[in-house]
């Protein structure tokens, strides 16, 4: 039975790259490079096949998917010949990504979202649907008393004033529709007690936050290296230069702060102390869909000898994120099918700011992931 | 009971840094930064205490240890105040590092080495002695039929023509003296069937090869990162610029080739394929006791998107190696005491080119090390 | 006849490194590495000899100069043996650097400064004195109507409210004492119409601003390179990580903004357009007296091909600044002697943010400097 | 009157990028980014217009120019839309690039080359033709006594054994045809006394060697920076990683040695001494038409403080070289027209290894170029 993927931000770079990739893999036109669930220790019959994924979603923008895919090809993210070869499939996907609905109250908006997802599930006869947030990063949400309990939240959603940030409203709608939810962004998403309650009530799992695609991925192996060698990390400073829509958004103070905090967490948790240093995010339009991160690490060895390491990472976020989105859909759907509900801390491998009290070293996270997959019935 | 450390190359940078550090730790003048066996998961009562290590060794050069320590302080490897504070202890060590003996045949040389170690053990009433090779890297050894079997080797050593490279003659002498042996260099050491036979016969363990202190350490966490993320590494090229005696030696074609091969092994074994690219070693006198390694990694993500990573590592080899020498002595002595003989593949964590068919990812190596320590009676 | 050097911030890193260097050069214990006025095209009999410089100054802190020099030696800025060898000379300098005076009004403070400088000149029988500001960077000054004209300023200084930032008050006092003034910081200094008027009235020259010692120095040759090759620079982003007191100060928003603006000016003036990108300054205590700057430059070539360049600069600001301070003193004293008054735009070679409408390419600036020296009578 | 450009290696990356660019500029489809002769101080009525250049050439390979251009578009060197738009023009150029002729003796080969150039000139009614070598780098040529004098050379060319490397045979043929010659490679070209004699005899100028497009360009501004600041450069080491045909060729020992020598010359000539360090060239197929150079520079400041700089240059050689080829054609043709013969040292700005005893600082070279252009009648 096929599995649905409902993409919040379905016309953005990550979403379109994910869809182009899934369609290309199905057509035998590409290799699953970057797809973790295709590695031997993670291949498992309980995971839905890549070919069985069906895509839909919401977006506030209306750019045709084919046009976006062509722009991504011009930007070096997708091979032009692939986009040309898949024109009919990409054009067909356009009907599946609908305008993001907007009701008079948040309760109404949630109902409209739920209805769209339900209709998508029925029409494609899908076994289950995974809702994935790949929209832009929100500013950190204002606390509200309605976040603490589901009944208070339900009441508050009916009022005229919004009480949930958009990512959390999507989690609410997904859970209400009996769907699992993955937050690939640093936004609030399901991280509210009321939503956790709802997920357990509806028996659906969720995962997040903030796909680990670049600098933090490197940190999650270098920080354990310093720790395992008992070296004393004194400072870790980073500059993140981003083009693309994400860069323009993240260079705004509020989303920047949300993202930067998420990026430094791995250090404190892996090293056991917090070295000096910040991560700055800057928007550099000329980088387009690519991103350059530079980090300087100063550390002390035996008897205090001062040493240092620098690295530069020149990556394409969409090309790194898209296969992980497909992985997360397969793993979350399989967990849902296996009866899991609530947070999935075993998926920490994929995230900068994982749910639960988990290891931050990448290898420990990979091992946890393998054990989770092996445990699927 | 105290444990002896017999340093082959006992007046070199690594040996002197190890001795200064051990003496400083005993005097409470330094922290054990960089000492892996002081990390909580590796602390174990079966390991000899750092304060119980007694140092001796051989060297072909005669520079006083104190003078070498002062030179290392000038070069930024050791704090000057520490060397000043420890003058009496360092001067006392001078008597323990003897001129490397040279007999008419290799059998005679081995007997002289054995006699020196025996005398050292008796005089200090040592429970056991670990012989550690921290001398300069040799050229790759010429094959010889005597390497294949112990009896043939014993016969050949009595002849006029040398059949063993110096590192292997030290392993032979150490085993003959009932001592364990650690090779911190890429030299041949105990890696000959005849010597393995001898180690088993005498019930002594050995470990090696080539301390993992810089670029390869970083490779051993970055290569698994690319592998765990299913990213396709296309090339991995490196430039190693070294000052100091090691740099001058390694820039010679023969030792360079031995070292460079050892450095690329981690890639093939971790990734499962060999990306294009070489590691070059160049001598740059001005770098002194420090080393700069630069690596460029090109890789492909989803749908073939080209990406890249660069890193620069500015490290001090002696400051990175010395605490590992102390760790290896403690672990090898404990293994010897626990009845282990032959190669110790669980110590792969410390080496670029480990013995045995072992994992090359650093985290897997650390886990193996923890299990070994936990298994000590 | 000897020339005085009055250092505002006379116990800081730059001042002490300058004094140690001058004393070491006089004693024949060091080479004039980094001294531009010792290069063949700039050697000139009209410049005062390095051995003829006499040092004094003001500071708000009281750390003995010898103690500061020892701290700089520990930090790798000065050779320890030099500081030891020069102990008597450095101790003697302590009496010459007085506490910064503070009167009831700014007029009074200026009079006290002037008196101290006069006394220094008389006591040492100095031909002339150059006042050099090497204190911490100030926040950008508030505009005030008294800045526009000398008579209004004189009146305002007598009032209870400060109207000049400290650097400008020193310029005022220097000019009043008939001394030339060099501002090695990005502070306001003499850049006010009232002070320009005073300098002309007293017949004294002045120079500034903000010593070009690191990243901007590199920019001042790379930006002309891109311009001369007609390459299209699209973005130029930088991260400046600084330890030391300057780093702690510059990471404060107000001085940071003053400094960062000064750093980007060279791009606009050399390229003829402003590429996207900022320079961020971050304080990283562990870097001590050193500084790491990383810049990413993205540019387009023929037919729009995207290319990039990165550089990392690991420099010691005091070691780069101190010889330039000596150069500036020699050049400014010679200009004063030759009858120059007002701004000295020919000294742009030394500054990030030079006075006057000058070239920003380093080679053009060097040529202008050579012409100025050749023109000294 | 129109000017011919005869490209030796007319189907290679540099040649095809030059032709595509010239055609695109003529069609108004591109900007002259990277064209130095379009900068205001170098625009001059005596230079032939870009629109008046007519292309032809020789090559040993037969790939159609359009196909090569498409491959360059796939590799990110040329915009795909430009290649599509210029299909007819590029297809037409195919007839102009003929197979490289090969006679029974070198004299015969030279005569065939001359005949092809003559025919090209006549057919297009060209005022003059500039022959430009943009073929692969040759191994350094064997010395031969015939190189010393023109009459001996003429005699030797008639013999059965080749006496000239291919680049020099092209220079011989060009001069014989009354054409000027530009060597954009490090090959021998016109650098033989016999050929200099011929150029003077025929009244034609020539220029070279080895287009300065990347790492050496950066060196030619950084080395003067260190020199002008009296800083002591202790080591300058580089790694050049190249994809593409040039990389495969240059990683061969003989061409590598020729190229590396040419790359270090700028240091000795600019600094006045030779710092330690080499430049290594390595072929990394995955880099395609791009090249990554990494340089580490260690230097000392005032009182010996150790500092360092690193840079990485990620450039596309064809995109950097092509506009310079057009510049060189325009400048050489104008010099020919103005009556110049023999070497043109004023064109040193363009070359790693310039002819004549010239300045190696880029700014001084630019100034020399401006003076040459201003001096055109």
Short mmCIF file of N, CA and C in Angstrom, two decimals, chain A residues 118-179:
data_model
loop_
_atom_site.label_atom_id
_atom_site.label_comp_id
_atom_site.label_asym_id
_atom_site.label_seq_id
_atom_site.Cartn_x
_atom_site.Cartn_y
_atom_site.Cartn_z
N UNK A 118 -7.07 14.75 4.12
CA UNK A 118 -8.02 13.63 4.03
C UNK A 118 -8.38 13.33 2.58
N UNK A 119 -8.66 14.37 1.86
CA UNK A 119 -9.07 14.19 0.47
C UNK A 119 -7.93 13.56 -0.33
N UNK A 120 -6.70 14.02 -0.06
CA UNK A 120 -5.49 13.48 -0.73
C UNK A 120 -5.34 11.99 -0.40
N UNK A 121 -5.54 11.65 0.84
CA UNK A 121 -5.40 10.24 1.28
C UNK A 121 -6.45 9.36 0.61
N UNK A 122 -7.68 9.84 0.60
CA UNK A 122 -8.78 9.06 0.01
C UNK A 122 -8.59 8.88 -1.48
N UNK A 123 -8.29 10.01 -2.14
CA UNK A 123 -8.20 9.99 -3.60
C UNK A 123 -7.10 9.04 -4.07
N UNK A 124 -5.96 8.99 -3.35
CA UNK A 124 -4.85 8.12 -3.77
C UNK A 124 -4.86 6.77 -3.05
N UNK A 125 -5.88 6.55 -2.21
CA UNK A 125 -6.00 5.28 -1.46
C UNK A 125 -4.69 4.97 -0.73
N UNK A 126 -4.26 5.94 0.10
CA UNK A 126 -2.96 5.82 0.79
C UNK A 126 -3.14 5.14 2.14
N UNK A 127 -2.21 4.29 2.47
CA UNK A 127 -2.23 3.60 3.76
C UNK A 127 -2.07 4.59 4.90
N UNK A 128 -1.13 5.47 4.73
CA UNK A 128 -0.95 6.54 5.71
C UNK A 128 -0.23 7.72 5.04
N UNK A 129 -0.32 8.85 5.70
CA UNK A 129 0.29 10.08 5.17
C UNK A 129 1.25 10.63 6.23
N UNK A 130 2.43 11.05 5.79
CA UNK A 130 3.37 11.73 6.68
C UNK A 130 3.37 13.21 6.27
N UNK A 131 3.08 14.08 7.22
CA UNK A 131 3.12 15.52 6.96
C UNK A 131 4.52 16.02 7.31
N UNK A 132 5.17 16.68 6.35
CA UNK A 132 6.55 17.12 6.55
C UNK A 132 6.62 18.64 6.39
N UNK A 133 7.12 19.32 7.40
CA UNK A 133 7.27 20.77 7.31
C UNK A 133 8.64 21.12 6.70
N UNK A 134 8.60 21.60 5.46
CA UNK A 134 9.83 22.07 4.80
C UNK A 134 9.64 23.52 4.37
N UNK A 135 8.82 24.25 5.12
CA UNK A 135 8.63 25.68 4.81
C UNK A 135 9.73 26.50 5.47
N UNK A 136 9.64 27.82 5.34
CA UNK A 136 10.68 28.69 5.90
C UNK A 136 10.66 28.65 7.43
N UNK A 137 11.82 28.94 8.01
CA UNK A 137 11.93 28.98 9.46
C UNK A 137 11.12 30.15 10.03
N UNK A 138 10.35 29.87 11.05
CA UNK A 138 9.58 30.93 11.73
C UNK A 138 10.43 31.61 12.79
N UNK A 139 10.05 32.82 13.20
CA UNK A 139 10.63 33.37 14.44
C UNK A 139 10.22 32.47 15.60
N UNK A 140 11.01 32.48 16.67
CA UNK A 140 10.64 31.70 17.86
C UNK A 140 9.26 32.13 18.33
N UNK A 141 8.42 31.16 18.71
CA UNK A 141 7.02 31.46 19.04
C UNK A 141 6.90 32.10 20.42
N UNK A 142 5.91 32.96 20.55
CA UNK A 142 5.55 33.52 21.85
C UNK A 142 4.92 32.42 22.70
N UNK A 143 5.29 32.31 23.98
CA UNK A 143 4.60 31.34 24.84
C UNK A 143 3.12 31.73 25.01
N UNK A 144 2.27 30.77 25.23
CA UNK A 144 0.84 31.02 25.44
C UNK A 144 0.32 29.91 26.35
N UNK A 145 -0.58 30.27 27.25
CA UNK A 145 -1.03 29.27 28.22
C UNK A 145 -1.74 28.11 27.54
N UNK A 146 -2.32 28.37 26.38
CA UNK A 146 -3.04 27.29 25.68
C UNK A 146 -2.09 26.19 25.18
N UNK A 147 -0.79 26.45 25.18
CA UNK A 147 0.15 25.44 24.71
C UNK A 147 0.28 24.26 25.68
N UNK A 148 -0.17 24.48 26.91
CA UNK A 148 0.13 23.52 27.96
C UNK A 148 -0.84 22.34 28.00
N UNK A 149 -2.04 22.52 27.50
CA UNK A 149 -3.02 21.44 27.61
C UNK A 149 -3.94 21.43 26.40
N UNK A 150 -4.27 20.24 25.96
CA UNK A 150 -5.01 20.08 24.71
C UNK A 150 -6.40 20.71 24.77
N UNK A 151 -7.10 20.56 25.88
CA UNK A 151 -8.46 21.11 25.92
C UNK A 151 -8.45 22.63 25.89
N UNK A 152 -7.48 23.21 26.61
CA UNK A 152 -7.36 24.67 26.57
C UNK A 152 -7.01 25.13 25.15
N UNK A 153 -6.12 24.38 24.51
CA UNK A 153 -5.72 24.74 23.15
C UNK A 153 -6.91 24.71 22.20
N UNK A 154 -7.68 23.62 22.27
CA UNK A 154 -8.84 23.49 21.36
C UNK A 154 -9.77 24.68 21.52
N UNK A 155 -9.98 25.09 22.76
CA UNK A 155 -10.86 26.23 23.02
C UNK A 155 -10.25 27.51 22.41
N UNK A 156 -8.96 27.69 22.67
CA UNK A 156 -8.29 28.93 22.24
C UNK A 156 -8.24 29.04 20.72
N UNK A 157 -8.12 27.92 20.03
CA UNK A 157 -8.04 27.97 18.56
C UNK A 157 -9.31 28.53 17.95
N UNK A 158 -10.38 28.41 18.68
CA UNK A 158 -11.65 28.92 18.14
C UNK A 158 -11.78 30.44 18.29
N UNK A 159 -10.88 31.04 19.07
CA UNK A 159 -10.95 32.49 19.28
C UNK A 159 -10.36 33.26 18.10
N UNK A 160 -10.47 34.57 18.14
CA UNK A 160 -10.05 35.40 17.00
C UNK A 160 -8.54 35.60 16.93
N UNK A 161 -7.83 35.38 18.05
CA UNK A 161 -6.39 35.67 18.07
C UNK A 161 -5.62 34.37 17.85
N UNK A 162 -4.66 34.37 16.91
CA UNK A 162 -3.88 33.15 16.69
C UNK A 162 -3.07 32.81 17.94
N UNK A 163 -3.06 31.54 18.32
CA UNK A 163 -2.29 31.12 19.49
C UNK A 163 -1.15 30.16 19.12
N UNK A 164 -1.20 29.60 17.93
CA UNK A 164 -0.14 28.67 17.51
C UNK A 164 0.65 29.28 16.35
N UNK A 165 1.96 29.08 16.33
CA UNK A 165 2.70 29.45 15.12
C UNK A 165 2.32 28.48 14.00
N UNK A 166 2.51 28.86 12.75
CA UNK A 166 2.04 28.03 11.63
C UNK A 166 2.53 26.58 11.70
N UNK A 167 3.77 26.36 12.10
CA UNK A 167 4.28 24.99 12.11
C UNK A 167 3.51 24.12 13.11
N UNK A 168 3.12 24.73 14.22
CA UNK A 168 2.40 23.98 15.23
C UNK A 168 0.95 23.73 14.81
N UNK A 169 0.40 24.69 14.08
CA UNK A 169 -0.96 24.48 13.58
C UNK A 169 -0.97 23.31 12.60
N UNK A 170 0.11 23.18 11.82
CA UNK A 170 0.20 22.05 10.90
C UNK A 170 0.34 20.73 11.66
N UNK A 171 1.11 20.75 12.74
CA UNK A 171 1.22 19.54 13.55
C UNK A 171 -0.15 19.16 14.12
N UNK A 172 -0.86 20.20 14.58
CA UNK A 172 -2.20 19.97 15.14
C UNK A 172 -3.13 19.35 14.08
N UNK A 173 -3.08 19.93 12.89
CA UNK A 173 -3.96 19.43 11.83
C UNK A 173 -3.55 18.02 11.41
N UNK A 174 -2.23 17.77 11.33
CA UNK A 174 -1.76 16.44 10.94
C UNK A 174 -2.23 15.41 11.96
N UNK A 175 -2.02 15.68 13.22
CA UNK A 175 -2.41 14.72 14.25
C UNK A 175 -3.92 14.50 14.21
N UNK A 176 -4.65 15.60 14.08
CA UNK A 176 -6.11 15.50 14.02
C UNK A 176 -6.54 14.58 12.87
N UNK A 177 -5.79 14.66 11.77
CA UNK A 177 -6.11 13.81 10.62
C UNK A 177 -5.55 12.40 10.78
N UNK A 178 -4.92 12.11 11.92
CA UNK A 178 -4.36 10.77 12.14
C UNK A 178 -3.06 10.56 11.39
N UNK A 179 -2.38 11.64 11.07
CA UNK A 179 -1.12 11.55 10.32
C UNK A 179 0.07 11.82 11.24
#
